[in-house]
CSV table of C-alpha atoms and ligand atoms in Angstrom, one decimal:
chain,number,residue,atom,x,y,z
K,1,MET,CA,-4.7,-15.9,-16.5
K,2,PRO,CA,-2.4,-12.9,-16.9
K,3,GLY,CA,-4.0,-9.4,-17.0
K,4,ILE,CA,-0.8,-7.4,-17.3
K,5,SER,CA,2.7,-8.8,-17.6
K,6,ILE,CA,5.6,-6.5,-17.1
K,7,ARG,CA,8.9,-8.2,-18.0
K,8,ASN,CA,12.4,-6.7,-17.4
K,9,VAL,CA,11.2,-3.2,-17.9
K,10,ILE,CA,13.9,-0.5,-17.6
K,11,LYS,CA,13.2,3.3,-18.0
K,12,ARG,CA,16.0,5.8,-17.6
K,13,PHE,CA,16.0,9.6,-17.4
K,14,GLY,CA,19.6,10.4,-18.2
K,15,ASP,CA,21.7,8.6,-15.4
K,16,LEU,CA,18.6,8.1,-13.3
K,17,VAL,CA,17.1,4.6,-13.5
K,18,ALA,CA,13.4,5.3,-12.6
K,19,ALA,CA,12.2,1.8,-13.3
K,20,ASN,CA,15.0,-0.7,-12.7
K,21,ASN,CA,14.3,-4.0,-14.3
K,22,ILE,CA,10.7,-4.4,-13.2
K,23,ASN,CA,9.0,-7.8,-13.4
K,24,LEU,CA,5.3,-8.1,-12.3
K,25,GLU,CA,2.5,-10.5,-13.2
K,26,ILE,CA,-0.9,-9.0,-12.6
K,27,GLU,CA,-3.8,-11.4,-12.8
K,28,LYS,CA,-6.9,-10.7,-14.9
K,29,GLY,CA,-9.5,-8.9,-12.7
K,30,GLU,CA,-6.9,-8.2,-10.0
K,31,PHE,CA,-6.7,-4.9,-8.1
K,32,PHE,CA,-2.9,-4.4,-7.9
K,33,THR,CA,-1.2,-1.5,-6.2
K,34,LEU,CA,2.2,0.1,-6.7
K,35,LEU,CA,3.1,1.5,-3.3
K,36,GLY,CA,6.1,3.5,-2.3
K,37,PRO,CA,7.5,6.9,-1.3
K,38,SER,CA,7.4,9.9,-3.7
K,39,GLY,CA,10.0,9.6,-6.4
K,40,CYS,CA,10.3,5.8,-6.3
K,41,GLY,CA,9.1,5.3,-9.9
K,42,LYS,CA,5.4,4.5,-9.6
K,43,THR,CA,4.2,7.1,-12.1
K,44,THR,CA,7.0,6.2,-14.5
K,45,LEU,CA,6.0,2.6,-14.5
K,46,LEU,CA,2.3,3.4,-14.9
K,47,ARG,CA,3.1,5.8,-17.8
K,48,CYS,CA,5.1,3.0,-19.5
K,49,ILE,CA,2.1,0.7,-19.2
K,50,ALA,CA,-0.2,3.4,-20.6
K,51,GLY,CA,2.1,4.2,-23.5
K,52,PHE,CA,3.0,7.8,-22.5
K,53,LEU,CA,6.6,6.7,-22.0
K,54,ASP,CA,8.7,4.1,-23.9
K,55,PRO,CA,10.8,1.9,-21.7
K,56,GLU,CA,14.4,1.4,-23.0
K,57,GLU,CA,14.2,-2.3,-22.3
K,58,GLY,CA,11.6,-5.0,-21.6
K,59,GLN,CA,8.1,-6.0,-22.7
K,60,ILE,CA,4.6,-5.3,-21.6
K,61,HIS,CA,1.7,-7.6,-22.4
K,62,PHE,CA,-2.0,-7.2,-21.8
K,63,GLY,CA,-3.2,-10.9,-21.7
K,64,GLU,CA,-1.5,-12.5,-24.8
K,65,ARG,CA,-1.2,-9.1,-26.6
K,66,ARG,CA,2.1,-7.3,-26.6
K,67,VAL,CA,1.4,-3.6,-26.1
K,68,ASP,CA,4.8,-1.8,-25.7
K,69,GLY,CA,5.5,0.1,-28.9
K,70,ILE,CA,1.8,0.6,-29.8
K,71,PRO,CA,0.2,4.0,-29.2
K,72,THR,CA,-1.9,4.7,-26.1
K,73,HIS,CA,-5.2,4.9,-27.8
K,74,LYS,CA,-4.8,1.4,-29.2
K,75,ARG,CA,-3.8,-0.2,-25.9
K,76,GLY,CA,-7.3,-0.2,-24.4
K,77,VAL,CA,-6.4,1.6,-21.1
K,78,GLY,CA,-8.6,3.8,-19.0
K,79,MET,CA,-6.7,6.3,-16.9
K,80,VAL,CA,-7.5,8.4,-13.8
K,81,PHE,CA,-5.1,11.0,-12.5
K,82,GLN,CA,-4.6,12.9,-9.3
K,83,ASN,CA,-5.6,16.2,-10.8
K,84,TYR,CA,-8.9,14.9,-12.4
K,85,ALA,CA,-7.9,16.0,-15.9
K,86,VAL,CA,-11.5,16.7,-16.9
K,87,PHE,CA,-12.3,19.2,-19.7
K,88,PRO,CA,-13.4,22.4,-18.0
K,89,HIS,CA,-15.6,23.6,-20.9
K,90,LEU,CA,-17.5,20.3,-21.2
K,91,SER,CA,-20.5,19.2,-19.1
K,92,VAL,CA,-20.3,16.0,-17.1
K,93,GLN,CA,-22.2,14.1,-19.8
K,94,ASP,CA,-19.9,15.4,-22.6
K,95,ASN,CA,-16.8,14.7,-20.6
K,96,VAL,CA,-18.0,11.1,-20.1
K,97,LYS,CA,-18.9,10.8,-23.8
K,98,TYR,CA,-15.6,12.2,-25.0
K,99,GLY,CA,-13.7,8.9,-25.4
K,100,LEU,CA,-16.7,7.4,-27.2
K,101,LYS,CA,-16.9,10.2,-29.7
K,102,ALA,CA,-13.1,9.9,-30.3
K,103,ARG,CA,-13.7,6.2,-31.0
K,104,LYS,CA,-16.6,7.0,-33.4
K,105,VAL,CA,-19.1,5.0,-31.4
K,106,PRO,CA,-22.7,5.6,-32.8
K,107,ALA,CA,-24.6,8.5,-31.2
K,108,GLY,CA,-27.3,6.3,-29.7
K,109,GLU,CA,-24.8,3.9,-28.1
K,110,GLN,CA,-22.9,6.9,-26.7
K,111,GLU,CA,-26.0,8.0,-24.9
K,112,ASP,CA,-26.6,4.6,-23.4
K,113,ARG,CA,-23.1,3.9,-22.3
K,114,ALA,CA,-22.6,7.4,-20.9
K,115,ARG,CA,-25.8,7.0,-18.9
K,116,GLN,CA,-24.7,3.7,-17.5
K,117,ALA,CA,-21.2,5.0,-16.6
K,118,ILE,CA,-22.8,8.1,-14.9
K,119,SER,CA,-25.1,5.9,-12.9
K,120,LEU,CA,-22.2,3.6,-11.9
K,121,VAL,CA,-20.3,6.5,-10.3
K,122,GLN,CA,-23.6,7.9,-8.8
K,123,LEU,CA,-23.7,11.2,-10.7
K,124,GLU,CA,-27.3,11.0,-11.9
K,125,GLY,CA,-28.9,14.4,-12.0
K,126,LEU,CA,-25.6,16.2,-12.5
K,127,GLU,CA,-25.2,15.4,-16.2
K,128,ASN,CA,-25.4,19.0,-17.4
K,129,ARG,CA,-23.2,20.6,-14.8
K,130,LEU,CA,-19.8,22.0,-15.8
K,131,PRO,CA,-16.7,20.9,-13.8
K,132,ASN,CA,-16.5,24.2,-11.9
K,133,GLN,CA,-19.9,23.5,-10.5
K,134,LEU,CA,-18.7,20.2,-8.9
K,135,SER,CA,-16.9,19.2,-5.7
K,136,GLY,CA,-13.5,17.4,-5.7
K,137,GLY,CA,-15.2,14.1,-5.1
K,138,GLN,CA,-17.7,14.6,-7.9
K,139,LEU,CA,-14.9,15.6,-10.3
K,140,GLN,CA,-13.0,12.5,-9.5
K,141,ARG,CA,-16.2,10.5,-10.2
K,142,VAL,CA,-16.4,12.1,-13.6
K,143,ALA,CA,-12.8,11.1,-14.3
K,144,ILE,CA,-13.6,7.5,-13.3
K,145,ALA,CA,-16.7,7.4,-15.4
K,146,ARG,CA,-14.8,8.7,-18.4
K,147,ALA,CA,-12.1,6.1,-17.9
K,148,LEU,CA,-14.7,3.2,-17.6
K,149,VAL,CA,-17.1,4.2,-20.3
K,150,ILE,CA,-14.7,3.1,-23.1
K,151,GLU,CA,-14.7,-0.4,-21.5
K,152,PRO,CA,-10.9,-0.6,-21.2
K,153,GLU,CA,-9.1,-3.9,-20.8
K,154,VAL,CA,-7.0,-2.3,-18.1
K,155,LEU,CA,-7.7,0.6,-15.6
K,156,LEU,CA,-4.8,2.7,-14.5
K,157,MET,CA,-5.1,5.0,-11.5
K,158,ASP,CA,-2.4,7.4,-10.4
K,159,GLU,CA,-3.0,8.7,-6.9
K,160,PRO,CA,-6.6,9.4,-7.7
K,161,LEU,CA,-7.6,10.4,-4.2
K,162,SER,CA,-4.6,12.6,-3.2
K,163,ASN,CA,-6.5,15.9,-3.8
K,164,LEU,CA,-9.5,14.9,-1.6
K,165,ASP,CA,-9.9,15.5,2.1
K,166,ALA,CA,-9.3,12.6,4.5
K,167,LYS,CA,-12.9,11.6,5.0
K,168,LEU,CA,-13.8,11.7,1.4
K,169,ARG,CA,-10.6,9.7,0.5
K,170,VAL,CA,-11.7,6.9,2.8
K,171,GLU,CA,-15.2,6.9,1.3
K,172,MET,CA,-14.1,7.0,-2.3
K,173,ARG,CA,-11.5,4.2,-1.9
K,174,GLY,CA,-14.4,2.0,-0.8
K,175,GLU,CA,-16.4,3.0,-3.8
K,176,ILE,CA,-13.5,2.4,-6.2
K,177,ARG,CA,-13.0,-1.0,-4.8
K,178,MET,CA,-16.7,-1.9,-5.1
K,179,LEU,CA,-16.8,-0.6,-8.7
K,180,GLN,CA,-13.7,-2.6,-9.6
K,181,GLN,CA,-15.1,-5.8,-8.2
K,182,LYS,CA,-18.5,-5.3,-9.8
K,183,MET,CA,-16.8,-4.8,-13.2
K,184,GLY,CA,-14.0,-7.3,-12.7
K,185,ILE,CA,-11.6,-5.0,-14.5
K,186,THR,CA,-7.9,-5.5,-14.1
K,187,THR,CA,-6.7,-2.4,-12.2
K,188,LEU,CA,-3.3,-1.0,-11.5
K,189,TYR,CA,-3.5,1.6,-8.8
K,190,VAL,CA,-0.7,3.9,-7.6
K,191,THR,CA,-0.5,5.4,-4.1
K,192,HIS,CA,2.1,6.5,-1.5
K,193,ASP,CA,-0.4,6.0,1.3
K,194,GLN,CA,0.2,2.6,2.9
K,195,GLU,CA,-3.2,2.5,4.6
K,196,GLU,CA,-5.0,3.1,1.3
K,197,ALA,CA,-2.9,0.4,-0.3
K,198,LEU,CA,-3.6,-2.2,2.4
K,199,SER,CA,-7.4,-1.4,2.4
K,200,ILE,CA,-8.0,-1.5,-1.3
K,201,SER,CA,-5.7,-4.0,-2.9
K,202,ASP,CA,-5.7,-7.7,-3.8
K,203,ARG,CA,-1.9,-7.5,-4.0
K,204,ILE,CA,0.7,-4.8,-3.5
K,205,ALA,CA,4.2,-4.2,-5.0
K,206,VAL,CA,6.3,-2.1,-2.6
K,207,MET,CA,8.8,0.0,-4.5
K,208,GLU,CA,11.9,2.0,-3.6
K,209,TYR,CA,14.4,3.7,-5.9
K,210,GLY,CA,13.0,2.2,-9.1
K,211,LEU,CA,13.0,-1.4,-7.6
K,212,VAL,CA,10.2,-3.7,-6.5
K,213,ARG,CA,11.1,-4.7,-2.9
K,214,GLN,CA,8.2,-7.1,-2.2
K,215,VAL,CA,5.0,-8.3,-3.8
K,216,GLY,CA,2.3,-9.8,-1.8
K,217,LYS,CA,-1.2,-9.7,-0.3
K,218,PRO,CA,-1.7,-6.8,2.1
K,219,TRP,CA,-1.3,-9.1,5.2
K,220,GLU,CA,1.7,-10.8,3.8
K,221,ILE,CA,3.5,-7.5,3.4
K,222,TYR,CA,2.4,-6.3,6.8
K,223,VAL,CA,3.2,-9.5,8.8
K,224,ARG,CA,6.1,-10.8,6.8
K,225,PRO,CA,8.1,-7.9,5.4
K,226,GLN,CA,11.1,-9.1,3.5
K,227,ASP,CA,13.4,-6.2,4.4
K,228,THR,CA,13.8,-3.3,6.8
K,229,PHE,CA,12.5,-0.9,4.2
K,230,VAL,CA,9.2,-2.7,3.8
K,231,ALA,CA,8.9,-3.3,7.6
K,232,GLY,CA,9.5,0.4,8.2
K,233,PHE,CA,7.4,1.8,5.4
K,234,ILE,CA,4.2,-0.2,6.0
K,235,GLY,CA,2.6,0.6,9.4
K,236,THR,CA,4.4,1.3,12.6
K,237,THR,CA,7.1,-0.9,13.9
K,238,ASN,CA,9.7,-1.1,16.7
K,239,MET,CA,13.1,-1.4,15.0
K,240,LEU,CA,16.1,-2.2,17.1
K,241,ASP,CA,19.8,-2.7,16.5
K,242,CYS,CA,20.7,-6.0,18.1
K,243,GLU,CA,23.5,-8.5,18.5
K,244,VAL,CA,23.0,-12.2,18.8
K,245,THR,CA,24.1,-13.5,22.1
K,246,VAL,CA,23.6,-16.5,24.5
K,247,ASP,CA,21.3,-15.8,27.5
K,248,LYS,CA,21.5,-17.3,31.0
K,249,ALA,CA,19.4,-20.3,29.9
K,250,GLY,CA,21.8,-21.0,27.0
K,251,ILE,CA,19.4,-19.8,24.3
K,252,LEU,CA,20.4,-17.6,21.4
K,253,VAL,CA,18.7,-14.2,21.7
K,254,ALA,CA,18.9,-10.8,20.1
K,255,ARG,CA,20.3,-8.3,22.6
K,256,SER,CA,19.7,-4.5,22.4
K,257,GLY,CA,21.4,-2.7,25.4
K,258,GLN,CA,20.2,-4.6,28.5
K,259,VAL,CA,17.2,-6.2,26.8
K,260,SER,CA,17.0,-9.6,25.3
K,261,PHE,CA,14.5,-10.7,22.6
K,262,GLY,CA,13.6,-14.3,22.0
K,263,LEU,CA,13.9,-15.4,18.4
K,264,THR,CA,12.6,-18.3,16.3
K,265,GLN,CA,14.6,-17.8,13.2
K,266,SER,CA,17.7,-18.9,14.9
K,267,ASP,CA,18.8,-20.9,11.8
K,268,GLY,CA,22.3,-20.0,10.9
K,269,LEU,CA,22.5,-17.3,13.6
K,270,ALA,CA,25.7,-17.3,15.6
K,271,GLN,CA,26.8,-15.3,18.6
K,272,GLY,CA,28.1,-11.9,17.6
K,273,VAL,CA,25.9,-11.6,14.4
K,274,LYS,CA,24.5,-8.0,14.2
K,275,LEU,CA,21.0,-7.6,13.1
K,276,GLN,CA,17.9,-5.5,13.1
K,277,LEU,CA,14.9,-6.7,14.9
K,278,ALA,CA,11.3,-5.5,14.0
K,279,ILE,CA,8.3,-6.1,16.3
K,280,ARG,CA,4.9,-4.5,15.6
K,281,PRO,CA,3.5,-2.6,18.6
K,282,GLU,CA,0.3,-4.6,18.6
K,283,ALA,CA,2.2,-7.9,18.7
K,284,ILE,CA,3.2,-7.1,22.3
K,285,THR,CA,0.8,-7.6,25.2
K,286,ILE,CA,1.2,-5.6,28.4
K,287,ARG,CA,0.6,-7.7,31.5
K,288,ASP,CA,0.7,-7.4,35.3
K,289,ILE,CA,4.1,-8.2,36.7
K,290,ASP,CA,2.8,-11.5,38.3
K,291,GLU,CA,0.7,-12.6,35.3
K,292,PRO,CA,1.6,-16.0,33.7
K,293,ILE,CA,3.0,-16.0,30.1
K,294,PRO,CA,1.3,-18.1,27.4
K,295,ASP,CA,3.3,-20.9,25.7
K,296,GLY,CA,5.3,-19.7,22.7
K,297,HIS,CA,5.6,-16.2,24.1
K,298,TRP,CA,8.8,-14.4,25.1
K,299,SER,CA,8.5,-12.2,28.1
K,300,MET,CA,10.3,-9.0,29.3
K,301,GLU,CA,9.9,-6.5,32.1
K,302,GLY,CA,9.9,-2.8,31.8
K,303,LYS,CA,8.4,0.4,33.1
K,304,ILE,CA,5.7,2.6,31.5
K,305,VAL,CA,7.3,5.9,30.4
K,306,ARG,CA,4.1,7.4,29.0
K,307,PHE,CA,0.8,6.6,27.4
K,308,GLU,CA,-1.8,8.0,25.1
K,309,TYR,CA,-5.4,7.0,25.6
K,310,LEU,CA,-7.1,7.0,22.2
K,311,GLY,CA,-10.5,5.5,23.1
K,312,SER,CA,-10.4,2.2,21.2
K,313,MET,CA,-6.7,1.7,22.0
K,314,ILE,CA,-3.9,2.9,24.2
K,315,LYS,CA,-0.4,3.6,23.0
K,316,TYR,CA,2.3,2.9,25.6
K,317,GLU,CA,5.9,3.7,25.6
K,318,VAL,CA,7.7,1.2,27.7
K,319,GLY,CA,11.3,1.9,28.8
K,320,PHE,CA,14.0,-0.5,29.8
K,321,SER,CA,17.3,0.0,31.6
K,322,GLY,CA,19.7,1.5,29.1
K,323,ASP,CA,18.2,3.6,26.3
K,324,VAL,CA,15.8,1.0,24.9
K,325,ALA,CA,12.1,1.8,24.6
K,326,LEU,CA,9.3,0.0,22.8
K,327,LEU,CA,6.0,1.3,21.5
K,328,VAL,CA,3.1,-1.0,22.5
K,329,ILE,CA,-0.4,-0.7,21.3
K,330,SER,CA,-3.1,-2.3,23.5
K,331,TYR,CA,-6.7,-2.7,22.5
K,332,ASP,CA,-7.5,-3.6,26.0
K,333,ALA,CA,-8.6,-0.1,26.9
K,334,GLU,CA,-10.9,-0.9,29.8
K,335,PRO,CA,-10.4,1.8,32.5
K,336,ASP,CA,-9.3,-0.6,35.2
K,337,LYS,CA,-6.7,-2.3,33.0
K,338,ILE,CA,-4.9,0.9,32.1
K,339,LYS,CA,-1.3,1.0,33.4
K,340,ASN,CA,0.1,4.1,35.0
K,341,VAL,CA,3.3,6.0,34.2
K,342,GLY,CA,6.1,4.6,36.3
K,343,GLN,CA,4.4,1.2,36.8
K,344,ARG,CA,6.6,-1.9,36.3
K,345,VAL,CA,4.9,-4.3,33.8
K,346,LYS,CA,5.5,-7.6,32.1
K,347,MET,CA,5.3,-7.8,28.4
K,348,SER,CA,5.1,-10.7,26.0
K,349,TYR,CA,5.0,-11.4,22.3
K,350,PRO,CA,4.5,-14.6,20.3
K,351,ILE,CA,8.1,-15.5,19.4
K,352,GLU,CA,7.4,-15.7,15.7
K,353,ARG,CA,6.3,-12.0,15.6
K,354,ALA,CA,9.9,-10.9,16.1
K,355,LYS,CA,11.3,-10.4,12.6
K,356,ILE,CA,15.1,-10.3,12.1
K,357,PHE,CA,17.0,-8.6,9.3
K,358,ARG,CA,20.7,-9.1,9.0
K,359,LYS,CA,22.9,-6.1,8.6
K,360,GLY,CA,25.1,-5.5,5.7
K,361,PRO,CA,26.0,-8.2,3.2
K,362,ALA,CA,24.5,-11.7,3.9
K,363,GLN,CA,26.6,-13.5,6.4
N,401,ADP,N1,10.4,13.3,-17.4
N,401,ADP,C1,11.3,13.1,-16.5
N,401,ADP,N2,12.6,13.6,-16.7
N,401,ADP,C2,13.5,13.3,-15.7
N,401,ADP,N3,13.3,12.7,-14.6
N,401,ADP,C3,12.1,12.3,-14.3
N,401,ADP,C4,11.0,12.4,-15.3
N,401,ADP,N4,9.9,11.9,-14.7
N,401,ADP,C5,10.3,11.4,-13.5
N,401,ADP,N5,11.6,11.6,-13.3
N,401,ADP,C6,12.3,11.2,-12.1
N,401,ADP,O1,12.2,9.7,-12.0
N,401,ADP,C7,12.0,9.4,-10.6
N,401,ADP,C8,10.7,8.6,-10.4
N,401,ADP,O2,9.6,9.6,-10.6
N,401,ADP,P1,8.1,9.1,-10.5
N,401,ADP,O3,7.9,8.0,-11.4
N,401,ADP,O4,7.3,10.4,-10.9
N,401,ADP,O5,8.0,8.7,-9.0
N,401,ADP,P2,6.6,8.6,-8.1
N,401,ADP,O6,5.5,8.5,-9.0
N,401,ADP,O7,6.9,7.3,-7.4
N,401,ADP,O8,6.6,9.7,-7.2
N,401,ADP,C9,12.1,10.6,-9.8
N,401,ADP,O9,13.4,10.7,-9.3
N,401,ADP,C10,11.8,11.7,-10.8
N,401,ADP,O10,12.4,12.9,-10.4
N,402,MG,MG1,3.8,9.8,-9.0
């Protein structure tokens, strides 16, 4: 069942197309995230859904109900912003009650609902404090309670954790996710932080220049990026310029400098095709030079250039003849397994973990 349908939405600012024909179907109860770099159009799309901006073209539905063209306060949206936007002169309790007063909810019911919302976000005991007597995390809880208390059909959150320090951000994203699941509320969340998006979302839309590049579950986007932008924006990846060539065994491989990479997606590939190859650093296993290679793996030899020991993992840079280097992350951080700088090593990766992207127009 659809929670939010966004159909062919276009929003322009002069010549700039900030939302360029966006189509998204968000399920009822889903936690859906718009992820992309600053300026890609996330806030613009969210504001179109909230009713603060009118798109030039397209339609927006909440369930069966068409909402574009109707004013914000009639859409049934709760909003949480980066800068909290709580009223400085009102206590926690009065901030939370604000939306209920505006909707002329009876006083007794206001009390009950505000109490429940305050308890949901764990602010009991702070009801009478003013915003300047609260920490950043507490302020954001007030903002969340205020958005939820009106029992919105849709919850919209625009970078709600950006002003908090790193540790609190991680804590609060877990809380937001738990709260959302408990209430089953359809949520559209905006962030530029890929780790936050991966950790909190049912599905993610990755955006660039007003366009949706890919929609998928977090692991789909991470493991099967559809283009080099998504591959590069989400997580860390080795990206290499390659050319398809035939190796000594007569197999089509991608060649970068002196190094050959085995491919599975050889369909339609022909010698001379130029492409970009992406391999995640953790898809590559570092082995001793005489170690056997599992079936389905492609192996290479190189030399350790440097490494960083990070406790739970080691980051290696492995060099090859020519200028090619790969980042490899190993979770096998046992002291006697650590390779030394200058040591020759074998590496292998499951062939399907090498993703190829053709360069230029489709060939
Ligand atoms: N009111 C506006 N007038 C003109 N340009 C705007 C306005 N709001 C946003 N933009 C432009 O639209 C693009 C998308 O902005 P925005 O939606 O805020 O991106 P994001 O939230 O992803 O950082 C940017 O290039 C921004 O400068
Ligand atoms: Mg924004």
